[in-house]
Each structure stands twice: as structure tokens, then as C-alpha cells.
XYZ file of C-alpha atoms in Angstrom:
602
model
C -18.801 -31.429 136.361
C -18.076 -34.643 138.366
C -19.043 -38.081 137.006
C -21.549 -40.130 138.883
C -21.313 -43.853 139.759
C -23.974 -46.295 141.067
C -24.725 -46.450 144.887
C -21.725 -47.821 146.836
C -21.814 -50.787 149.264
C -22.346 -49.663 152.685
C -18.842 -50.541 153.729
C -17.348 -48.311 151.006
C -19.686 -45.604 152.450
C -17.853 -45.941 155.652
C -14.295 -45.863 154.394
C -15.165 -42.718 152.512
C -16.478 -41.013 155.547
C -13.151 -41.645 157.511
C -11.159 -39.980 154.672
C -13.859 -37.204 153.807
C -11.479 -34.500 155.258
C -8.598 -35.830 152.988
C -8.102 -34.024 149.772
C -8.724 -35.964 146.699
C -8.728 -33.414 143.902
C -7.870 -35.809 141.036
C -10.493 -38.637 142.079
C -12.189 -40.254 139.389
C -15.064 -41.633 141.624
C -18.029 -39.382 142.907
C -20.988 -40.467 144.666
C -24.281 -40.471 143.051
C -26.863 -37.779 143.711
C -29.620 -39.203 145.627
C -33.282 -38.302 145.086
C -34.229 -35.188 147.428
C -34.294 -35.628 151.238
C -36.459 -33.181 152.846
C -34.912 -34.330 156.423
C -31.924 -31.777 155.691
C -34.308 -28.936 154.754
C -36.641 -29.774 157.494
C -33.440 -29.699 159.766
C -32.461 -26.014 158.668
C -36.086 -24.897 159.154
C -36.759 -26.523 162.624
C -33.272 -25.431 164.048
C -33.799 -21.762 162.908
C -37.250 -21.723 164.264
C -36.092 -22.886 167.522
C -33.603 -19.888 167.353
C -36.211 -17.270 166.317
C -38.345 -18.777 169.554
C -35.270 -18.048 171.780
C -34.533 -14.645 170.319
C -38.151 -13.521 171.166
C -37.435 -14.597 174.828
C -34.028 -13.178 174.960
C -34.197 -9.974 172.821
C -30.985 -8.447 174.005
C -29.094 -11.521 173.321
C -28.257 -12.599 169.915
C -28.534 -16.453 169.270
C -26.760 -18.574 166.904
C -28.475 -21.118 164.870
C -27.549 -24.601 165.738
C -27.746 -27.294 163.174
C -27.086 -30.712 163.888
C -24.678 -32.391 161.326
C -26.401 -35.713 160.012
C -24.269 -38.459 160.987
C -26.158 -41.337 159.110
C -23.927 -41.496 156.316
C -26.366 -40.320 153.618
C -25.248 -38.390 150.821
C -25.443 -34.568 150.177
C -28.090 -33.091 147.866
C -26.794 -31.105 144.800
C -29.333 -28.890 142.523
C -27.520 -29.774 139.468
C -26.806 -32.887 137.643
C -23.264 -33.812 137.987
C -23.219 -35.785 134.923
C -20.809 -34.567 131.986
C -21.545 -35.457 128.404
C -21.150 -39.383 127.783
C -18.312 -40.576 125.999
C -18.248 -43.799 124.199
C -15.033 -46.066 124.384
C -13.534 -44.727 121.414
C -13.791 -41.169 122.412
C -12.170 -42.118 125.992
C -9.445 -43.907 124.378
C -8.723 -40.816 121.866
C -8.760 -38.634 125.193
C -6.202 -40.739 126.865
C -3.923 -40.867 123.993
C -4.333 -37.042 123.856
C -3.437 -36.735 127.413
C -0.287 -38.553 126.816
C 0.624 -36.387 124.096
C 0.039 -33.344 126.234
C 2.308 -34.965 128.964
C 5.023 -35.229 126.240
C 4.584 -31.822 124.867
C 4.775 -29.992 128.569
C 8.115 -31.961 129.217
C 9.394 -30.538 125.816
C 8.414 -27.034 126.459
C 5.054 -26.368 124.892
C 2.951 -26.389 127.819
C 3.018 -23.530 130.557
C 6.247 -24.986 131.567
C 9.767 -25.002 129.677
C 12.714 -26.891 129.879
C 14.785 -23.908 130.574
C 16.065 -23.566 134.212
C 16.792 -20.980 136.513
C 20.135 -22.092 137.003
C 20.853 -21.268 133.165
C 19.999 -17.546 134.072
C 23.286 -16.925 135.975
C 21.729 -15.515 138.984
C 23.417 -14.562 142.157
C 23.933 -17.228 144.654
C 21.533 -15.487 147.088
C 18.741 -14.990 144.826
C 19.234 -18.582 143.312
C 19.314 -20.277 146.932
C 15.911 -18.579 147.643
C 14.366 -19.702 144.351
C 15.667 -23.405 145.348
C 13.903 -23.052 148.603
C 10.664 -22.017 147.027
C 11.091 -25.325 144.952
C 11.209 -23.968 141.617
C 13.669 -25.506 139.123
C 12.117 -25.025 135.520
C 10.781 -21.560 134.168
C 7.284 -20.923 132.777
C 7.059 -19.294 129.357
C 6.450 -15.763 130.511
C 9.655 -16.235 132.769
C 11.863 -17.582 130.065
C 10.872 -14.918 127.752
C 10.685 -11.939 129.980
C 13.617 -12.295 132.486
C 16.419 -12.313 130.091
C 15.511 -8.944 128.392
C 14.593 -7.380 131.695
C 18.226 -8.406 133.090
C 19.569 -6.617 130.124
C 17.793 -3.530 131.082
C 15.248 -3.391 128.377
C 11.776 -2.207 129.042
C 9.077 -4.906 128.424
C 5.404 -5.058 127.766
C 4.144 -8.539 128.619
C 0.916 -10.155 127.958
C 0.039 -13.438 129.775
C -2.795 -15.407 131.106
C -3.484 -15.507 134.479
C -1.712 -18.352 136.737
C 1.624 -18.082 134.151
C 4.097 -16.960 136.583
C 4.573 -13.136 136.029
C 5.222 -12.409 139.660
C 8.670 -14.097 139.482
C 9.057 -12.857 135.741
C 9.505 -9.227 137.127
C 10.695 -9.885 140.653
C 13.582 -11.931 140.077
C 15.282 -9.200 137.568
C 14.273 -6.550 140.109
C 16.004 -8.324 143.188
C 19.026 -8.850 140.729
C 19.223 -5.334 139.842
C 19.311 -4.162 143.338
C 21.936 -6.593 144.289
C 24.197 -5.771 141.407
C 24.046 -1.815 141.883
C 24.525 -2.340 145.686
C 21.296 -0.653 146.563
C 21.241 0.144 150.376
C 18.324 1.694 152.593
C 20.161 4.925 152.539
C 19.741 5.008 148.798
C 15.947 4.846 149.248
C 13.648 3.335 146.816
C 15.264 1.648 143.800
C 12.133 -0.705 142.728
C 8.519 0.215 142.513
C 5.911 -2.659 141.947
C 2.329 -1.337 141.269
C -0.393 -3.704 141.997
C -4.358 -3.167 141.170
C -5.571 -4.696 144.834
C -4.269 -4.840 148.199
C -4.555 -8.673 148.195
C -2.391 -8.987 145.099
C 0.161 -6.491 146.664
C 0.298 -8.493 149.899
C 1.077 -11.458 147.969
C 3.694 -9.970 145.607
C 5.277 -8.461 148.930
C 5.391 -12.000 150.229
C 7.162 -13.406 147.169
C 9.756 -10.394 146.891
C 10.492 -11.110 150.785
C 11.310 -14.443 150.275
C 13.653 -13.795 147.100
C 15.478 -11.197 149.383
C 15.656 -13.469 152.120
C 19.479 -13.837 151.802
C 20.083 -10.405 150.462
C 20.846 -6.987 152.390
C 18.588 -4.819 150.465
C 14.893 -4.049 152.274
C 11.391 -4.684 151.116
C 8.078 -3.089 152.072
C 4.589 -2.289 150.861
C 2.221 0.689 151.069
C -1.342 -0.135 150.479
C -4.829 1.496 151.121
C -6.440 0.783 154.369
C -2.981 0.456 156.464
C -1.589 2.862 158.994
C -0.088 5.700 156.741
C 1.988 7.050 159.572
C 3.849 3.688 160.225
C 4.152 3.433 156.282
C 5.818 6.849 156.044
C 8.270 5.861 158.861
C 9.260 2.908 157.154
C 9.621 4.904 153.860
C 12.030 7.367 155.405
C 14.289 4.648 157.007
C 14.576 3.392 153.301
C 12.622 0.509 151.351
C 14.745 -0.636 148.353
C 12.018 -2.634 146.887
C 8.506 -1.052 147.256
C 5.378 -2.883 146.576
C 2.318 -0.565 146.558
C -1.334 0.058 145.173
C -1.907 3.378 143.200
C -3.676 5.599 145.437
C -1.447 5.196 148.414
C 1.708 5.279 146.547
C 0.639 8.824 145.049
C -0.161 9.954 148.407
C 3.167 9.124 149.625
C 4.997 10.447 146.646
C 2.984 13.739 146.849
C 3.035 14.010 150.930
C 5.649 11.902 152.674
C 9.089 14.075 153.537
C 11.889 11.880 153.507
C 10.571 9.552 151.021
C 13.389 9.175 148.488
C 12.659 7.868 145.173
C 14.830 9.931 142.921
C 17.451 7.145 142.466
C 14.373 4.792 141.116
C 15.764 2.066 138.786
C 12.949 -0.014 137.793
C 9.123 0.586 137.734
C 6.632 -2.478 137.370
C 3.018 -2.203 136.769
C 1.481 -5.376 137.165
C -2.297 -6.199 135.919
C -2.239 -2.704 134.328
C -5.653 -3.421 132.745
C -7.058 -3.955 135.926
C -5.367 -0.751 137.368
C -6.920 1.377 134.529
C -10.390 -0.435 134.989
C -10.454 0.714 138.485
C -10.181 4.337 137.684
C -6.693 4.668 138.550
C -5.851 6.355 135.035
C -5.296 9.869 136.387
C -3.457 8.536 139.313
C -1.186 6.400 137.062
C -0.533 9.628 135.156
C 0.643 11.505 138.090
C 2.680 8.973 139.371
C 4.465 8.423 136.016
C 5.239 12.064 135.937
C 6.590 12.224 139.686
C 8.973 9.275 138.960
C 12.179 9.809 137.231
C 12.332 9.722 133.648
C 15.767 7.833 133.473
C 14.364 4.345 134.326
C 13.613 0.895 133.419
C 9.903 -0.020 133.029
C 7.958 -3.359 132.610
C 4.100 -3.281 132.214
C 2.272 -6.622 132.341
C -1.495 -6.954 131.278
C -3.672 -9.975 130.591
C -5.640 -7.919 127.927
C -4.186 -5.196 125.544
C -6.710 -2.540 125.925
C -6.606 0.992 124.331
C -5.815 2.394 127.793
C -3.104 -0.226 128.366
C -1.619 0.893 125.126
C -1.830 4.636 126.032
C -0.176 3.786 129.162
C 2.401 1.730 127.618
C 3.126 4.585 125.199
C 3.721 7.196 127.731
C 5.617 4.924 130.280
C 7.839 2.582 128.098
C 10.852 3.136 125.938
C 11.373 0.867 122.874
C 10.002 -2.100 124.890
C 10.218 -5.698 124.127
C 6.831 -7.029 123.316
C 6.243 -10.684 124.799
C 2.637 -12.576 124.304
C 2.915 -16.175 125.474
C -0.694 -16.736 124.815
C -0.684 -15.849 121.030
C -2.066 -18.763 118.854
C -3.663 -20.671 121.764
C -6.840 -22.243 121.140
C -8.129 -21.695 124.562
C -7.588 -18.856 126.731
C -8.364 -20.417 129.999
C -6.003 -22.769 131.751
C -5.865 -26.159 130.204
C -6.765 -28.130 133.652
C -9.899 -26.307 134.198
C -13.504 -27.972 133.557
C -15.739 -25.111 132.649
C -19.599 -25.478 132.795
C -22.929 -23.237 133.153
C -26.400 -23.824 134.516
C -29.699 -22.001 133.689
C -31.396 -21.345 136.759
C -34.678 -19.493 137.069
C -34.216 -16.165 138.827
C -36.440 -16.961 141.726
C -34.517 -20.165 142.235
C -31.028 -18.758 142.330
C -30.642 -18.456 146.145
C -31.855 -21.931 146.764
C -29.551 -23.275 144.046
C -26.327 -21.788 145.421
C -27.709 -22.845 149.175
C -27.961 -26.361 147.718
C -24.702 -26.508 146.003
C -22.785 -25.248 149.390
C -24.654 -27.419 151.516
C -23.184 -30.295 149.588
C -19.654 -28.973 149.136
C -18.641 -26.615 152.149
C -16.957 -29.227 154.196
C -15.429 -31.244 151.246
C -13.983 -28.625 148.624
C -12.423 -25.381 148.515
C -14.603 -22.948 146.673
C -14.766 -19.209 145.808
C -18.208 -17.631 144.944
C -18.080 -14.137 143.099
C -20.813 -11.647 143.835
C -21.251 -8.464 141.760
C -21.715 -6.045 144.796
C -20.285 -5.600 148.289
C -23.733 -5.245 149.853
C -24.624 -8.672 148.127
C -21.612 -10.581 149.444
C -22.244 -9.110 152.606
C -25.799 -10.297 152.864
C -25.075 -13.951 151.699
C -21.997 -14.232 154.183
C -24.625 -13.198 156.963
C -27.209 -15.585 155.861
C -24.865 -18.669 155.514
C -23.328 -18.175 158.933
C -26.693 -17.724 160.378
C -27.767 -21.097 159.024
C -24.344 -22.743 159.837
C -22.892 -22.760 156.383
C -19.214 -21.448 157.302
C -17.673 -19.206 154.970
C -15.341 -16.298 154.719
C -15.747 -12.853 152.745
C -13.595 -10.593 151.052
C -14.955 -7.186 149.767
C -14.456 -3.318 150.183
C -15.726 -2.016 153.069
C -14.105 -4.501 155.597
C -11.212 -3.216 157.818
C -7.831 -4.092 156.000
C -6.425 -5.974 158.702
C -9.550 -8.238 158.563
C -9.393 -8.530 155.017
C -5.748 -9.576 155.361
C -6.406 -12.173 157.800
C -9.179 -13.712 155.660
C -7.029 -13.781 152.936
C -4.233 -15.638 154.362
C -6.798 -17.950 156.268
C -8.403 -18.794 152.942
C -4.729 -19.781 151.601
C -4.240 -22.085 154.347
C -7.682 -23.661 154.450
C -7.902 -27.182 153.070
C -11.490 -26.747 152.540
C -14.103 -23.803 152.831
C -16.032 -21.074 151.180
C -14.878 -17.688 150.286
C -17.537 -15.091 148.962
C -16.221 -12.073 147.132
C -16.357 -9.563 144.836
C -13.774 -8.804 141.753
C -11.613 -7.600 144.539
C -10.251 -11.173 144.494
C -10.557 -11.803 140.752
C -6.900 -10.605 139.709
C -3.614 -12.255 140.195
C -4.241 -13.985 143.592
C -2.655 -17.420 143.846
C -4.427 -19.184 146.334
C -3.516 -22.764 146.402
C -5.845 -25.846 145.645
C -9.089 -23.925 144.786
C -11.635 -26.718 143.555
C -14.470 -24.473 142.380
C -15.074 -21.144 141.102
C -18.818 -20.282 141.196
C -19.708 -17.154 139.446
C -23.351 -16.728 141.009
C -23.514 -13.148 139.696
C -22.229 -12.962 135.913
C -19.170 -11.276 134.924
C -19.191 -8.008 132.987
C -17.760 -9.414 130.003
C -15.527 -12.547 128.808
C -12.322 -10.942 129.767
C -13.529 -10.559 133.479
C -14.925 -14.284 133.328
C -11.025 -15.438 132.377
C -9.843 -13.593 135.277
C -12.310 -14.931 137.875
C -11.757 -18.559 136.574
C -8.224 -18.086 136.729
C -8.314 -18.371 140.634
C -8.153 -22.221 140.067
C -6.307 -24.576 137.834
C -3.145 -22.421 138.377
C 0.292 -24.003 137.055
C 1.369 -26.970 135.296
C -0.928 -29.921 135.730
C -3.116 -28.240 138.032
C -6.894 -29.064 137.804
C -10.200 -27.054 138.737
C -13.977 -26.599 137.965
C -15.912 -23.305 137.301
C -19.479 -23.079 137.310
C -21.333 -19.759 135.772
C -24.996 -19.332 136.987
C -27.147 -17.838 134.218
C -30.899 -17.007 134.044
C -32.589 -17.939 130.763
C -32.614 -14.240 129.769
C -28.881 -14.347 130.051
C -28.166 -17.312 128.015
C -26.764 -15.195 124.956
C -23.597 -14.461 127.051
C -22.575 -18.271 126.133
C -21.985 -17.159 122.475
C -19.718 -14.384 123.591
C -17.781 -16.791 125.878
C -17.518 -19.300 122.938
C -16.385 -16.467 120.497
C -13.633 -15.568 123.116
C -12.318 -19.226 122.869
C -13.944 -20.204 126.099
C -15.163 -23.618 126.159
C -18.269 -24.214 128.386
C -20.554 -27.136 128.615
C -24.235 -26.776 129.934
C -25.093 -28.721 133.005
C -28.685 -29.756 133.674
C -30.448 -27.932 136.223
C -32.998 -30.240 138.283
C -35.445 -28.180 140.394
C -36.818 -31.391 142.044
C -33.219 -31.549 143.792
C -33.237 -28.217 145.367
C -33.636 -27.988 149.189
C -37.061 -27.146 150.449
C -36.417 -24.100 152.277
C -37.786 -21.084 150.322
C -40.807 -20.623 152.798
C -38.335 -20.621 155.667
C -36.055 -18.120 154.246
C -39.093 -15.948 153.680
C -40.314 -16.153 157.104
C -36.631 -15.683 158.651
C -36.341 -12.487 156.567
C -39.616 -11.007 157.895
C -38.745 -11.917 161.546
C -34.896 -11.304 161.636
C -34.915 -7.362 161.158
C -31.119 -7.107 160.574
C -30.927 -10.001 158.209
C -33.884 -8.366 156.315
C -32.632 -4.750 156.261
C -29.119 -6.491 154.780
C -31.061 -8.377 152.376
C -33.099 -5.299 151.047
C -29.717 -3.469 150.754
C -28.292 -6.347 148.503
C -31.283 -6.276 146.472
C -30.996 -2.685 145.821
C -27.268 -2.933 144.675
C -27.879 -5.931 142.944
C -30.195 -4.092 140.497
C -27.927 -1.222 140.616
C -24.852 -3.175 139.456
C -27.055 -5.305 137.075
C -27.877 -1.972 135.111
C -24.184 -1.024 134.940
C -23.261 -4.044 132.780
C -21.522 -3.026 129.747
C -23.064 -5.767 127.654
C -26.747 -4.606 127.716
C -27.897 -6.763 124.965
C -27.489 -9.538 127.380
C -27.895 -7.875 130.880
C -30.725 -5.480 130.623
C -32.165 -4.169 133.881
C -35.437 -3.624 132.143
C -35.866 -7.214 131.450
C -35.630 -8.197 135.032
C -38.720 -9.603 136.733
C -38.665 -8.024 140.169
C -40.593 -10.277 141.954
C -38.261 -13.139 140.886
C -35.360 -10.978 141.952
C -36.812 -10.364 145.251
C -37.473 -13.954 145.659
C -33.801 -14.615 145.116
C -32.991 -12.478 148.359
C -35.550 -14.354 150.335
C -38.520 -11.787 149.954
C -42.179 -12.869 149.225
C -43.054 -9.440 147.434
C -40.887 -6.696 145.641
C -39.146 -4.476 148.484
C -40.220 -1.130 148.400
C -36.995 0.826 147.828
C -35.575 3.485 145.247
C -33.715 2.082 142.461
C -31.450 4.623 140.553
C -31.196 2.642 136.952
C -30.376 3.761 133.566
C -33.249 4.777 131.306
C -34.363 2.641 128.628
C -32.231 4.124 125.334
C -29.135 4.752 127.508
C -29.775 8.443 128.750
C -28.439 8.930 132.371
C -26.147 6.039 132.499
C -24.390 5.719 135.590
C -20.938 4.181 136.047
C -19.982 1.313 138.088
C -18.217 3.024 140.712
C -20.926 5.756 141.299
C -22.711 5.735 144.598
C -25.947 3.696 143.929
C -27.675 5.407 146.839
C -27.187 9.053 145.913
C -30.296 10.839 144.805
C -30.041 13.663 142.225
C -30.963 17.217 143.427
C -34.596 18.618 142.505
C -36.512 15.949 143.807
C -36.823 12.138 144.010
C -36.094 9.998 140.947
C -35.938 6.356 140.525
C -37.736 3.163 139.493
C -39.743 0.981 141.729
C -41.247 -2.414 140.873
C -44.929 -2.222 139.909
C -46.671 -4.236 142.492
C -47.197 -7.592 143.884
C -47.265 -9.282 140.423
C -43.870 -8.615 139.960
C -44.079 -7.608 136.470
C -41.379 -5.719 134.551
C -42.952 -2.332 134.752
C -41.092 0.615 136.511
C -42.624 3.627 137.622
C -41.272 7.127 138.574
C -41.954 8.271 141.860
């Protein structure tokens, strides 16, 4: 977290105000957190009350809340102490020395970058010209180790953390292969790259398009949510390098007449562990069977699970194994400052609201939620009270998702609310904060979420994990996984005083109240699906506190389908949380207004 200084002189405040829109990612000076100012809380309540009155007068017209921005130079409020553990002068000097040593190490090739250049690879003029225009000169470790064997035609099983440059590591050999065998559209598809998510596929497609800028070979993508008919027409014309998501690729392999893939030379499976986590295991087996057996294959995965090993066994032939992270003391990126804050469950929403109120116009922030409905509700709520935000989740039209993705990429500041669909592989520049509002399923998922910031050599970023007191044991799992996290103090007295206003808004705004109820319901279902049940146990939740974190005064009367104590009747993450079993209604409901942890069948 940021170091705080004493109050600045008024002249310095005016100067900082003029430069508020200018990014200062590596700034050493931060404003001190003031004592709570109820004016801002009152402003939110007052403007929203006025909105509700207008809404009653004109029921047919929906009004947006109008919040006046404070222009008096006062500092924003934060709910967490931004103080880092204090270091004495000796420690600071040691840190500076270490920093200088790290710089020396990076230039000698022991950091994420090496001293090996792309020019040394002997690439075609067209490919090398594109790489220079992309402003790359030296290779990362995964690129230096993976590109040579891939260009020799060998299969590769690669393990590298997020942000290590894997995309170029497999796309450069793919482009060179197509160039040297003189692939043309009439030859069909020579390279297929499979990605776990639509956004990652779109990103990989963009990089491939840049690399092929001066080549004659064609590039295309097929992803879920896009117009299938148009995709089929492009495939029939001939796509030499195809980027795809598993489900849509299998659909075209089985059903698109004129899709020529019998001359496939190279298959790439990126983020293979994530592909298998999303229950695409059967799809991948079918894809492997349909594709030509004589081909080169590369499989990249941040974690080597048993499923990944099984997939590698059936798809790779005598692979070269590359692990650039072996022996590292930390598994997260070097420039990442990681912290956690223990927040009472009932105060979670106010905590997040206070945090975003301070930073949403100054920093670029990604906030992770556990479910689509929760993401949707919080986006609606924040927009209603004039905290602008974007959202990426399942259930949004693909064209809108794509537009949102590129909007956030181009943004200098702003907030993106998202599910784990945005947790893998996405290269979004200059993200300042990763906030894990809902906890990850395990340390691996934590690593991928925080990997959206501090990407690349010398990059910096901050990550904040929000935990309740009952979830504190998760920190031990993170530390066991070589993830360094420091606790930040939670100061309840510095929260915005808007809980009563939120509760009133939920009761009077029908649409927002219904959205909150759905979010509450899926949050508990998602919580119950956690794999680490010794830490995240739905039966330990205080439902009244959970309800308060969604703006309710009491526990909503909704059916909850959760696992029974002891493990019987376990439901997977992908099962519909709203589907009731046959033979009557079964589920759990909070036991009354006292919000105790009792559950009742009904």
C-alpha cells in the first residue's frame, strides 16, 4: 500500500490537482488520509434521495443519480490504512542496494528479460520488421527457451507464469512455419491456437495479425458469441492461422463444410490448465482426435495439473519441457506489492465503495467477483451512485464484451468489475490495482488474478485481497505457495457513512433490490462451491452479515441450494444454482432476523 506523508501546503495541493489526470505510477509521495468527512457520504445520500423523489413523480422515466463532485481540494477517504510497515534507515539502504543489484541482474539476463535478441533468431525479414514495429528487441526467458526448439519442429511443454511473454513464444514460430512452407488460403488452416476465454483469443488474434502484417498468409478467429455463419464463410475462404476457443472450434470442425484443416502443421494450446478447469476436457479430446496426427504441438500451462499431464500425454510427442519459473523464491511478479485486509462481512460493501470512491478517477483498477450476478449488481449499484465502471462477465453480448475489453485497454484510469473470465492471460496495460473482493478458489487462482498487473520487465502494481475474519487461514496457504502478502490495517471509522442510505435504496428501488437478491443468492452458492472448505465454509456464514454486504436490513427470503455439512450432495461450480431437484423443494434458508448460522429445510 502507499506510504502516507504529512499534509501538504495549499499551494502543493493546487499543483497536484492540476496534474490529477496525469499518470504517476511510480510516485513516491502520496497524500495522507484525512479523518472521516461526512460531507461526501451526505452528498451521496442527498443526491440519491432527490433522485428517488423524482422517480416517484415520473414513474415511467428512469432518472440517474446526480452527484456533485467536490471541488474544494479536500482529500478522498479510504477505508484502509495506507501505511506500509515502517523501515529504519538501515533497512532502506539495504533495499536500495538490493534494487541496484536487481537491475544489474536483469541486464545480465537473470530477470524476466534476457540479453538474447530477436535478431539472433534469423527470422524472415517480414516477421522481424513486425517485431521491430512492436518495439521488441530482447527476448524474455520463455521466448529465448521456447522459440528455438519450436522453430526446429519439436513439440514443447512450457510452464511459465502469467506476463512472461508466452504469446510471442508460440506465435513467432507459427508465423515462420507458415512463411517457409508457403502456406496460402487455398491450403486451408496450417496453425490453430486454442485459448480458454474469448478475450484471450481476441488478444492473441491481435498479436498474430501484427506479426503477419507483411506476410501473405491469412489470420482469423472463431469464438463463442460471434456470428457463426460469418465465421464459416471466412473459414471456407481459407484461414492459415486460426485462433479459437474450444467449444466453437469443435463446432466448426464437426459441422462446417469446406473448412480445410487436413494440412494442419502446428497446434498450440495456451493456458491449458484453464481450458481444462472450464470443463472443456471432453471437447479437447474430440478436437485432438479430429485433427491430423502428424503435426507439431505446443502446450503452455502456468500450472502442471494431473489433467494437463494427461492432455500432454495424448497430444505431444517427445516434448521439450521448459520451466522458466523453477527455483524462484516468489511465484508472483517482482514489481507487485501484495496486501490483504481483514474486513467484517457486514462492512464489505462499504469498504469497497469507500476504496473506489477514492481511487476510481485516479487509478486503473480491476475488481474480481465470484459470480456473474454479483458482478452485475455491483456494476448497477456503482453506476447508480455515479462511480463509473465497466464490467466483463458471462451473460453479456459478445460484441459488448469485446468493446468493453478494448475500452478498458485504452483507458488511463477507471474501474473494471469482472469474474474469473478476465483472470487469465489478458495483457491490459498499466493496471494499478487488482482488488480481489471475493476470495479466489485457491492460491493458483490468486496468482492468475494478480497477474493482470505488474506485467513485464520493470512494471509495478498493487494487489489487495479482501478477507473476513473467518477466512484468515487462507493467508497460510498463500505463504506456503511462496506468495508474499502483508496485512493492512482496517479502520472502520474511515468508512463512508452510507449503510442506511444503501438499505433504503434497496427497499425503494425495485430493480436494484431484485438484482441484489440474485447476487446474494449466487454469492452463497459460489461460496459453497469453494474447493478449500476448511477455509471457505458456507455453513459458517452469518447470513445477516452477508445480507448487509448486499445492502439488506434483514436476510432475504430466497431458496439456497448448498452442500450439506459433511460433503453429501456437492454441487460443482458450473451447475445451475437456481435449478431445484425433482420431488419437492429443498434448500436452505437463513434462520430469522437474528441472522444466526442456522439453516432450515423447507
